[in-house]
């Protein structure tokens, strides 16, 4: 016998449609009713239900539930209220924002369109939140399905471009892009396919994730002809990596390493043969001007003074040596070579004025002609 067994069959289903019970009364069992607002079970007697609806707790929680008109202000409207033309319009707007803009613009773009085209956009209700869900839940699955169908319908072989990374919240991800011949576009195309969330990025875990991803997207593993990676050991190492494990499934699998990573490693190895003061000179020169507007203005006056008769010569901005931006040494060194005399003059005056150790160190390095020779050789080596 239930909790309210002696009152069994006193609950009536039609009570949920009575105005005083509508929206909050829910049948749990034949002898149990429940208030959805207060999350409590009630005796299924009409007098008890009416008594509960008049309690302070129920009235307070019912007032916090948004009404239909309030939900409509946020674009939450029953699906049946949208016509096909309205759905197509919203999808086109969401696609435009996904390709050409940011989601933050939708908060103002919606109001602007309603103001400009009062007849065409009077019923437009799409801000950032709704636009995000349209892109994630409607557009993205549809685009991925079209890509998969294009690969399968054309019976095309494909390659995967893989790269794993860690975001700011220390979550690991494996990004997957696909490269194949598109029968629809009549050309070789590269498309984004998805992101796989990873716990660890060992070769075995990456292998299981990629195989599962291929099967879930209805792709044939036998059609995989190559993978492209950045050269990390867990992705393309010689003995135990994602590539070696996939090669057991696909014996003819080809490996293509990122050319940019390879060129970066070549430039790094060549620079290792040169004195360490080259990198120190480039890095500290940038740091000297980076956060000081006064120093930048002082250097600008010296530069304009030394190049007063040359109107076509512009001051080149100094570049930092970025550890994650490949071949950044070349641009940084070229910028210093073009204005070596101006920088040497600036640090000479800065040393006399500021009495700073960094200025004294940089002045002595710029006056040492061997440093100019070393930097010139680095520039030619990176070229």
mmCIF file of C-alpha atoms in Angstrom, residues 2-368:
data_model
loop_
_atom_site.group_PDB
_atom_site.id
_atom_site.type_symbol
_atom_site.label_atom_id
_atom_site.label_comp_id
_atom_site.label_asym_id
_atom_site.label_seq_id
_atom_site.Cartn_x
_atom_site.Cartn_y
_atom_site.Cartn_z
ATOM 1 C CA UNK A 2 1.368 3.412 -0.945
ATOM 2 C CA UNK A 3 2.138 6.371 1.247
ATOM 3 C CA UNK A 4 -1.464 7.598 0.916
ATOM 4 C CA UNK A 5 -3.016 4.192 0.361
ATOM 5 C CA UNK A 6 -6.262 4.806 2.209
ATOM 6 C CA UNK A 7 -7.000 7.738 -0.117
ATOM 7 C CA UNK A 8 -6.320 5.666 -3.209
ATOM 8 C CA UNK A 9 -8.078 6.659 -6.429
ATOM 9 C CA UNK A 10 -9.045 10.080 -5.042
ATOM 10 C CA UNK A 11 -6.569 11.809 -7.428
ATOM 11 C CA UNK A 12 -8.099 12.788 -10.741
ATOM 12 C CA UNK A 13 -5.990 13.339 -13.850
ATOM 13 C CA UNK A 14 -8.154 16.243 -15.028
ATOM 14 C CA UNK A 15 -7.188 18.230 -11.932
ATOM 15 C CA UNK A 16 -3.939 19.213 -13.727
ATOM 16 C CA UNK A 17 -6.012 21.267 -16.186
ATOM 17 C CA UNK A 18 -7.849 23.225 -13.459
ATOM 18 C CA UNK A 19 -6.436 26.800 -13.398
ATOM 19 C CA UNK A 20 -5.450 26.671 -9.725
ATOM 20 C CA UNK A 21 -3.472 23.436 -10.301
ATOM 21 C CA UNK A 22 -2.224 24.088 -13.817
ATOM 22 C CA UNK A 23 1.542 24.189 -14.261
ATOM 23 C CA UNK A 24 2.633 22.841 -10.891
ATOM 24 C CA UNK A 25 0.565 19.709 -10.108
ATOM 25 C CA UNK A 26 2.030 16.410 -11.254
ATOM 26 C CA UNK A 27 0.878 12.811 -10.801
ATOM 27 C CA UNK A 28 3.579 10.547 -9.364
ATOM 28 C CA UNK A 29 1.448 7.486 -8.690
ATOM 29 C CA UNK A 30 -2.220 6.626 -8.462
ATOM 30 C CA UNK A 31 -2.174 7.687 -4.818
ATOM 31 C CA UNK A 32 0.554 10.346 -4.811
ATOM 32 C CA UNK A 33 0.570 13.894 -6.201
ATOM 33 C CA UNK A 34 3.577 16.200 -6.408
ATOM 34 C CA UNK A 35 4.204 19.931 -6.567
ATOM 35 C CA UNK A 36 6.811 20.642 -9.264
ATOM 36 C CA UNK A 37 7.641 24.058 -7.792
ATOM 37 C CA UNK A 38 8.208 22.941 -4.174
ATOM 38 C CA UNK A 39 9.351 19.390 -5.044
ATOM 39 C CA UNK A 40 7.188 17.829 -2.302
ATOM 40 C CA UNK A 41 4.700 14.959 -2.333
ATOM 41 C CA UNK A 42 1.108 15.722 -1.389
ATOM 42 C CA UNK A 43 -1.977 13.806 -0.345
ATOM 43 C CA UNK A 44 -4.178 13.639 -3.456
ATOM 44 C CA UNK A 45 -7.203 15.352 -1.902
ATOM 45 C CA UNK A 46 -8.529 18.415 -3.599
ATOM 46 C CA UNK A 47 -8.781 20.343 -0.340
ATOM 47 C CA UNK A 48 -5.169 19.510 0.538
ATOM 48 C CA UNK A 49 -3.969 20.558 -2.911
ATOM 49 C CA UNK A 50 -5.801 23.878 -2.682
ATOM 50 C CA UNK A 51 -4.418 24.416 0.814
ATOM 51 C CA UNK A 52 -0.855 23.813 -0.445
ATOM 52 C CA UNK A 53 -1.352 26.270 -3.315
ATOM 53 C CA UNK A 54 -2.032 29.021 -0.748
ATOM 54 C CA UNK A 55 1.114 28.455 1.351
ATOM 55 C CA UNK A 56 3.815 31.161 1.401
ATOM 56 C CA UNK A 57 6.500 28.778 0.141
ATOM 57 C CA UNK A 58 4.420 27.758 -2.894
ATOM 58 C CA UNK A 59 3.442 31.334 -3.728
ATOM 59 C CA UNK A 60 7.068 32.494 -3.489
ATOM 60 C CA UNK A 61 8.413 29.730 -5.737
ATOM 61 C CA UNK A 62 5.570 30.089 -8.231
ATOM 62 C CA UNK A 63 6.368 33.801 -8.596
ATOM 63 C CA UNK A 64 9.942 32.935 -9.610
ATOM 64 C CA UNK A 65 8.797 30.768 -12.529
ATOM 65 C CA UNK A 66 8.841 32.855 -15.736
ATOM 66 C CA UNK A 67 5.616 33.189 -17.650
ATOM 67 C CA UNK A 68 5.184 32.514 -21.354
ATOM 68 C CA UNK A 69 5.476 36.212 -22.175
ATOM 69 C CA UNK A 70 8.680 36.481 -20.167
ATOM 70 C CA UNK A 71 10.173 33.480 -21.951
ATOM 71 C CA UNK A 72 9.246 35.017 -25.302
ATOM 72 C CA UNK A 73 11.408 38.055 -24.520
ATOM 73 C CA UNK A 74 14.432 35.767 -24.431
ATOM 74 C CA UNK A 75 13.543 34.069 -27.695
ATOM 75 C CA UNK A 76 12.211 30.921 -25.970
ATOM 76 C CA UNK A 77 9.031 30.344 -27.925
ATOM 77 C CA UNK A 78 7.116 27.182 -28.681
ATOM 78 C CA UNK A 79 8.436 25.535 -31.837
ATOM 79 C CA UNK A 80 4.989 25.485 -33.426
ATOM 80 C CA UNK A 81 4.943 29.309 -33.388
ATOM 81 C CA UNK A 82 7.775 29.474 -35.945
ATOM 82 C CA UNK A 83 7.022 29.304 -39.645
ATOM 83 C CA UNK A 84 9.450 27.726 -42.106
ATOM 84 C CA UNK A 85 10.450 31.166 -43.407
ATOM 85 C CA UNK A 86 11.316 32.298 -39.888
ATOM 86 C CA UNK A 87 13.395 29.180 -39.276
ATOM 87 C CA UNK A 88 15.316 29.667 -42.534
ATOM 88 C CA UNK A 89 15.908 33.334 -41.662
ATOM 89 C CA UNK A 90 17.271 32.472 -38.201
ATOM 90 C CA UNK A 91 19.519 29.742 -39.611
ATOM 91 C CA UNK A 92 20.958 32.106 -42.220
ATOM 92 C CA UNK A 93 21.683 34.728 -39.564
ATOM 93 C CA UNK A 94 23.369 32.155 -37.322
ATOM 94 C CA UNK A 95 25.467 30.891 -40.257
ATOM 95 C CA UNK A 96 26.557 34.423 -41.142
ATOM 96 C CA UNK A 97 27.613 35.110 -37.558
ATOM 97 C CA UNK A 98 29.485 31.783 -37.306
ATOM 98 C CA UNK A 99 31.489 32.521 -40.477
ATOM 99 C CA UNK A 100 32.039 36.284 -40.430
ATOM 100 C CA UNK A 101 31.495 37.640 -36.931
ATOM 101 C CA UNK A 102 31.319 36.861 -33.223
ATOM 102 C CA UNK A 103 28.379 35.719 -31.154
ATOM 103 C CA UNK A 104 28.477 38.919 -29.069
ATOM 104 C CA UNK A 105 27.257 40.945 -32.063
ATOM 105 C CA UNK A 106 23.891 39.143 -32.058
ATOM 106 C CA UNK A 107 22.756 41.048 -28.958
ATOM 107 C CA UNK A 108 22.803 44.285 -30.986
ATOM 108 C CA UNK A 109 22.307 42.965 -34.522
ATOM 109 C CA UNK A 110 18.872 41.548 -33.674
ATOM 110 C CA UNK A 111 17.638 44.890 -32.312
ATOM 111 C CA UNK A 112 19.181 46.760 -35.252
ATOM 112 C CA UNK A 113 17.446 44.570 -37.847
ATOM 113 C CA UNK A 114 14.115 44.947 -36.061
ATOM 114 C CA UNK A 115 14.534 48.724 -36.133
ATOM 115 C CA UNK A 116 15.591 48.901 -39.793
ATOM 116 C CA UNK A 117 13.149 46.402 -41.286
ATOM 117 C CA UNK A 118 10.154 46.709 -39.011
ATOM 118 C CA UNK A 119 7.924 44.573 -41.216
ATOM 119 C CA UNK A 120 10.380 41.819 -42.100
ATOM 120 C CA UNK A 121 12.070 41.441 -38.709
ATOM 121 C CA UNK A 122 9.331 42.414 -36.276
ATOM 122 C CA UNK A 123 9.121 38.843 -34.974
ATOM 123 C CA UNK A 124 12.894 38.267 -34.883
ATOM 124 C CA UNK A 125 13.992 36.907 -31.530
ATOM 125 C CA UNK A 126 17.620 35.827 -31.622
ATOM 126 C CA UNK A 127 20.375 37.013 -29.327
ATOM 127 C CA UNK A 128 23.706 35.525 -28.348
ATOM 128 C CA UNK A 129 22.363 32.598 -26.300
ATOM 129 C CA UNK A 130 19.894 31.368 -28.892
ATOM 130 C CA UNK A 131 22.374 31.901 -31.734
ATOM 131 C CA UNK A 132 24.959 29.793 -29.891
ATOM 132 C CA UNK A 133 22.511 26.921 -29.487
ATOM 133 C CA UNK A 134 21.419 27.131 -33.138
ATOM 134 C CA UNK A 135 25.036 26.869 -34.263
ATOM 135 C CA UNK A 136 25.882 24.042 -31.845
ATOM 136 C CA UNK A 137 22.701 21.970 -32.037
ATOM 137 C CA UNK A 138 21.475 22.591 -35.604
ATOM 138 C CA UNK A 139 24.131 23.922 -37.972
ATOM 139 C CA UNK A 140 27.196 22.021 -36.735
ATOM 140 C CA UNK A 141 25.639 18.507 -36.828
ATOM 141 C CA UNK A 142 24.169 19.239 -40.253
ATOM 142 C CA UNK A 143 27.506 20.414 -41.680
ATOM 143 C CA UNK A 144 29.368 17.417 -40.235
ATOM 144 C CA UNK A 145 26.741 15.077 -41.716
ATOM 145 C CA UNK A 146 27.137 16.696 -45.146
ATOM 146 C CA UNK A 147 30.922 16.196 -44.984
ATOM 147 C CA UNK A 148 30.568 12.529 -43.991
ATOM 148 C CA UNK A 149 27.982 11.929 -46.723
ATOM 149 C CA UNK A 150 30.230 13.625 -49.275
ATOM 150 C CA UNK A 151 33.123 11.307 -48.347
ATOM 151 C CA UNK A 152 31.003 8.140 -48.335
ATOM 152 C CA UNK A 153 28.931 8.912 -51.432
ATOM 153 C CA UNK A 154 32.002 9.631 -53.554
ATOM 154 C CA UNK A 155 33.745 6.527 -52.141
ATOM 155 C CA UNK A 156 36.797 8.726 -51.610
ATOM 156 C CA UNK A 157 39.958 7.976 -49.706
ATOM 157 C CA UNK A 158 40.765 10.499 -47.019
ATOM 158 C CA UNK A 159 43.544 11.712 -44.740
ATOM 159 C CA UNK A 160 43.330 13.018 -41.188
ATOM 160 C CA UNK A 161 45.135 16.060 -39.807
ATOM 161 C CA UNK A 162 45.597 15.614 -36.052
ATOM 162 C CA UNK A 163 46.892 17.841 -33.295
ATOM 163 C CA UNK A 164 46.510 17.587 -29.522
ATOM 164 C CA UNK A 165 46.557 20.547 -27.185
ATOM 165 C CA UNK A 166 45.661 21.683 -23.673
ATOM 166 C CA UNK A 167 43.347 24.643 -23.078
ATOM 167 C CA UNK A 168 43.506 27.229 -20.307
ATOM 168 C CA UNK A 169 41.392 25.031 -18.000
ATOM 169 C CA UNK A 170 43.976 22.208 -18.347
ATOM 170 C CA UNK A 171 41.627 20.017 -20.408
ATOM 171 C CA UNK A 172 43.264 18.003 -23.181
ATOM 172 C CA UNK A 173 41.758 17.863 -26.667
ATOM 173 C CA UNK A 174 42.556 16.215 -29.977
ATOM 174 C CA UNK A 175 41.483 18.248 -32.997
ATOM 175 C CA UNK A 176 40.599 16.305 -36.146
ATOM 176 C CA UNK A 177 40.436 17.683 -39.685
ATOM 177 C CA UNK A 178 39.804 15.620 -42.822
ATOM 178 C CA UNK A 179 41.310 16.089 -46.284
ATOM 179 C CA UNK A 180 39.680 14.366 -49.244
ATOM 180 C CA UNK A 181 38.460 14.796 -52.810
ATOM 181 C CA UNK A 182 35.002 16.326 -52.695
ATOM 182 C CA UNK A 183 32.619 15.198 -55.423
ATOM 183 C CA UNK A 184 30.378 18.161 -54.605
ATOM 184 C CA UNK A 185 33.106 20.816 -54.894
ATOM 185 C CA UNK A 186 35.068 18.912 -57.555
ATOM 186 C CA UNK A 187 38.329 19.613 -55.746
ATOM 187 C CA UNK A 188 40.530 18.449 -52.884
ATOM 188 C CA UNK A 189 39.260 20.083 -49.715
ATOM 189 C CA UNK A 190 40.188 20.232 -46.033
ATOM 190 C CA UNK A 191 37.356 20.392 -43.510
ATOM 191 C CA UNK A 192 37.096 20.518 -39.741
ATOM 192 C CA UNK A 193 35.599 17.248 -38.467
ATOM 193 C CA UNK A 194 35.522 17.521 -34.677
ATOM 194 C CA UNK A 195 37.298 17.705 -31.318
ATOM 195 C CA UNK A 196 37.902 14.700 -29.081
ATOM 196 C CA UNK A 197 38.177 15.261 -25.334
ATOM 197 C CA UNK A 198 41.169 13.411 -23.869
ATOM 198 C CA UNK A 199 42.236 12.533 -20.340
ATOM 199 C CA UNK A 200 45.774 11.486 -21.235
ATOM 200 C CA UNK A 201 47.559 11.796 -24.565
ATOM 201 C CA UNK A 202 49.489 8.546 -24.596
ATOM 202 C CA UNK A 203 49.749 6.756 -27.925
ATOM 203 C CA UNK A 204 47.335 3.990 -26.878
ATOM 204 C CA UNK A 205 44.696 6.490 -25.710
ATOM 205 C CA UNK A 206 45.015 8.539 -28.894
ATOM 206 C CA UNK A 207 44.683 5.390 -30.989
ATOM 207 C CA UNK A 208 41.514 4.253 -29.226
ATOM 208 C CA UNK A 209 40.021 7.759 -29.472
ATOM 209 C CA UNK A 210 40.748 8.076 -33.209
ATOM 210 C CA UNK A 211 39.417 4.594 -34.035
ATOM 211 C CA UNK A 212 36.254 5.257 -32.029
ATOM 212 C CA UNK A 213 35.860 8.680 -33.691
ATOM 213 C CA UNK A 214 36.164 7.149 -37.178
ATOM 214 C CA UNK A 215 33.573 4.459 -36.416
ATOM 215 C CA UNK A 216 31.130 6.893 -34.794
ATOM 216 C CA UNK A 217 31.255 9.072 -37.916
ATOM 217 C CA UNK A 218 30.587 6.063 -40.204
ATOM 218 C CA UNK A 219 33.933 6.314 -41.966
ATOM 219 C CA UNK A 220 35.833 3.292 -43.219
ATOM 220 C CA UNK A 221 39.228 2.783 -41.627
ATOM 221 C CA UNK A 222 40.390 1.024 -44.808
ATOM 222 C CA UNK A 223 39.917 4.288 -46.743
ATOM 223 C CA UNK A 224 42.395 6.146 -44.519
ATOM 224 C CA UNK A 225 45.550 6.774 -46.544
ATOM 225 C CA UNK A 226 47.518 9.255 -44.422
ATOM 226 C CA UNK A 227 47.775 11.355 -41.289
ATOM 227 C CA UNK A 228 49.332 14.773 -40.793
ATOM 228 C CA UNK A 229 50.895 15.700 -37.444
ATOM 229 C CA UNK A 230 53.227 18.266 -35.905
ATOM 230 C CA UNK A 231 56.033 15.793 -35.195
ATOM 231 C CA UNK A 232 55.333 14.993 -31.527
ATOM 232 C CA UNK A 233 56.564 11.579 -30.344
ATOM 233 C CA UNK A 234 53.140 10.407 -29.138
ATOM 234 C CA UNK A 235 51.687 11.164 -32.585
ATOM 235 C CA UNK A 236 54.370 10.013 -35.000
ATOM 236 C CA UNK A 237 57.229 8.443 -33.036
ATOM 237 C CA UNK A 238 59.154 5.576 -34.568
ATOM 238 C CA UNK A 239 58.443 2.862 -31.988
ATOM 239 C CA UNK A 240 55.195 3.498 -30.098
ATOM 240 C CA UNK A 241 52.940 6.245 -31.395
ATOM 241 C CA UNK A 242 49.547 6.868 -32.898
ATOM 242 C CA UNK A 243 51.053 6.429 -36.365
ATOM 243 C CA UNK A 244 52.645 3.049 -35.643
ATOM 244 C CA UNK A 245 49.434 1.745 -34.077
ATOM 245 C CA UNK A 246 47.300 2.945 -36.997
ATOM 246 C CA UNK A 247 49.771 1.443 -39.434
ATOM 247 C CA UNK A 248 48.966 -2.010 -38.025
ATOM 248 C CA UNK A 249 45.357 -1.429 -39.117
ATOM 249 C CA UNK A 250 46.292 0.249 -42.423
ATOM 250 C CA UNK A 251 49.671 -1.084 -43.671
ATOM 251 C CA UNK A 252 49.922 1.506 -46.486
ATOM 252 C CA UNK A 253 49.295 4.472 -44.198
ATOM 253 C CA UNK A 254 51.477 7.505 -44.999
ATOM 254 C CA UNK A 255 52.831 10.031 -42.494
ATOM 255 C CA UNK A 256 53.172 13.720 -43.394
ATOM 256 C CA UNK A 257 54.841 15.913 -40.791
ATOM 257 C CA UNK A 258 54.109 19.634 -40.589
ATOM 258 C CA UNK A 259 56.559 21.548 -42.796
ATOM 259 C CA UNK A 260 56.408 24.610 -40.541
ATOM 260 C CA UNK A 261 57.475 22.555 -37.525
ATOM 261 C CA UNK A 262 60.301 20.982 -39.517
ATOM 262 C CA UNK A 263 61.576 24.353 -40.729
ATOM 263 C CA UNK A 264 61.392 25.686 -37.190
ATOM 264 C CA UNK A 265 63.523 22.810 -35.904
ATOM 265 C CA UNK A 266 66.067 23.371 -38.690
ATOM 266 C CA UNK A 267 66.331 27.080 -37.863
ATOM 267 C CA UNK A 268 66.602 26.309 -34.150
ATOM 268 C CA UNK A 269 69.422 23.822 -34.675
ATOM 269 C CA UNK A 270 71.317 26.276 -36.865
ATOM 270 C CA UNK A 271 70.974 29.033 -34.265
ATOM 271 C CA UNK A 272 72.277 26.722 -31.554
ATOM 272 C CA UNK A 273 75.650 26.818 -33.290
ATOM 273 C CA UNK A 274 75.887 30.586 -32.823
ATOM 274 C CA UNK A 275 76.780 32.498 -29.627
ATOM 275 C CA UNK A 276 73.988 32.868 -27.043
ATOM 276 C CA UNK A 277 74.410 36.647 -26.955
ATOM 277 C CA UNK A 278 72.599 36.915 -30.300
ATOM 278 C CA UNK A 279 69.293 35.789 -28.832
ATOM 279 C CA UNK A 280 69.939 37.855 -25.694
ATOM 280 C CA UNK A 281 70.482 41.006 -27.762
ATOM 281 C CA UNK A 282 67.292 40.527 -29.783
ATOM 282 C CA UNK A 283 65.136 39.615 -26.785
ATOM 283 C CA UNK A 284 66.341 42.397 -24.463
ATOM 284 C CA UNK A 285 66.115 45.050 -27.179
ATOM 285 C CA UNK A 286 62.421 44.271 -27.582
ATOM 286 C CA UNK A 287 61.862 44.125 -23.814
ATOM 287 C CA UNK A 288 63.509 47.537 -23.391
ATOM 288 C CA UNK A 289 60.839 49.276 -25.477
ATOM 289 C CA UNK A 290 57.914 46.937 -24.883
ATOM 290 C CA UNK A 291 56.240 48.563 -21.855
ATOM 291 C CA UNK A 292 57.647 52.090 -21.964
ATOM 292 C CA UNK A 293 56.017 54.798 -24.054
ATOM 293 C CA UNK A 294 58.702 57.284 -23.003
ATOM 294 C CA UNK A 295 61.502 55.097 -24.377
ATOM 295 C CA UNK A 296 59.580 54.545 -27.604
ATOM 296 C CA UNK A 297 59.132 58.301 -28.103
ATOM 297 C CA UNK A 298 62.821 58.964 -27.340
ATOM 298 C CA UNK A 299 63.865 56.363 -29.892
ATOM 299 C CA UNK A 300 61.420 57.770 -32.453
ATOM 300 C CA UNK A 301 63.020 61.221 -32.147
ATOM 301 C CA UNK A 302 66.519 59.747 -32.635
ATOM 302 C CA UNK A 303 65.345 57.673 -35.611
ATOM 303 C CA UNK A 304 63.724 60.671 -37.326
ATOM 304 C CA UNK A 305 66.802 62.794 -36.667
ATOM 305 C CA UNK A 306 69.205 60.273 -38.208
ATOM 306 C CA UNK A 307 66.925 59.720 -41.214
ATOM 307 C CA UNK A 308 65.797 63.298 -41.756
ATOM 308 C CA UNK A 309 66.522 63.346 -45.507
ATOM 309 C CA UNK A 310 65.047 59.933 -46.308
ATOM 310 C CA UNK A 311 61.272 60.293 -46.509
ATOM 311 C CA UNK A 312 60.714 56.798 -47.926
ATOM 312 C CA UNK A 313 62.378 55.075 -44.980
ATOM 313 C CA UNK A 314 59.943 54.137 -42.222
ATOM 314 C CA UNK A 315 60.725 52.988 -38.743
ATOM 315 C CA UNK A 316 60.222 49.242 -38.547
ATOM 316 C CA UNK A 317 58.522 47.846 -35.481
ATOM 317 C CA UNK A 318 60.632 45.568 -33.300
ATOM 318 C CA UNK A 319 59.460 41.961 -33.021
ATOM 319 C CA UNK A 320 59.785 39.609 -30.064
ATOM 320 C CA UNK A 321 61.148 36.082 -30.301
ATOM 321 C CA UNK A 322 58.017 34.010 -29.741
ATOM 322 C CA UNK A 323 58.668 30.447 -28.527
ATOM 323 C CA UNK A 324 55.478 29.149 -30.153
ATOM 324 C CA UNK A 325 55.536 31.185 -33.381
ATOM 325 C CA UNK A 326 57.704 29.395 -35.861
ATOM 326 C CA UNK A 327 60.578 31.182 -37.545
ATOM 327 C CA UNK A 328 59.947 34.355 -35.554
ATOM 328 C CA UNK A 329 63.710 34.875 -35.191
ATOM 329 C CA UNK A 330 63.986 35.950 -38.810
ATOM 330 C CA UNK A 331 61.574 38.917 -38.546
ATOM 331 C CA UNK A 332 63.003 39.944 -35.180
ATOM 332 C CA UNK A 333 66.602 39.925 -36.435
ATOM 333 C CA UNK A 334 65.754 41.665 -39.719
ATOM 334 C CA UNK A 335 64.082 44.501 -37.797
ATOM 335 C CA UNK A 336 67.241 45.053 -35.731
ATOM 336 C CA UNK A 337 69.598 44.841 -38.713
ATOM 337 C CA UNK A 338 67.672 47.548 -40.573
ATOM 338 C CA UNK A 339 68.097 50.037 -37.688
ATOM 339 C CA UNK A 340 71.379 48.971 -36.086
ATOM 340 C CA UNK A 341 72.887 52.481 -36.114
ATOM 341 C CA UNK A 342 69.741 54.068 -34.674
ATOM 342 C CA UNK A 343 69.536 51.503 -31.862
ATOM 343 C CA UNK A 344 73.213 51.896 -31.018
ATOM 344 C CA UNK A 345 72.763 55.665 -30.790
ATOM 345 C CA UNK A 346 69.677 55.317 -28.628
ATOM 346 C CA UNK A 347 71.302 52.994 -26.085
ATOM 347 C CA UNK A 348 74.354 55.253 -25.904
ATOM 348 C CA UNK A 349 72.187 58.202 -24.882
ATOM 349 C CA UNK A 350 69.988 55.988 -22.669
ATOM 350 C CA UNK A 351 73.025 54.736 -20.746
ATOM 351 C CA UNK A 352 74.196 58.293 -20.056
ATOM 352 C CA UNK A 353 70.721 59.389 -18.989
ATOM 353 C CA UNK A 354 69.239 56.454 -17.028
ATOM 354 C CA UNK A 355 72.370 54.818 -15.520
ATOM 355 C CA UNK A 356 70.694 51.443 -15.995
ATOM 356 C CA UNK A 357 72.564 48.146 -16.150
ATOM 357 C CA UNK A 358 70.418 46.866 -19.035
ATOM 358 C CA UNK A 359 71.145 50.033 -21.042
ATOM 359 C CA UNK A 360 74.885 49.736 -20.316
ATOM 360 C CA UNK A 361 74.891 46.070 -21.342
ATOM 361 C CA UNK A 362 72.993 46.739 -24.583
ATOM 362 C CA UNK A 363 75.189 49.724 -25.421
ATOM 363 C CA UNK A 364 78.344 47.634 -25.173
ATOM 364 C CA UNK A 365 76.771 44.879 -27.283
ATOM 365 C CA UNK A 366 75.723 47.280 -30.031
ATOM 366 C CA UNK A 367 79.194 48.818 -30.106
ATOM 367 C CA UNK A 368 80.748 45.367 -30.500
#
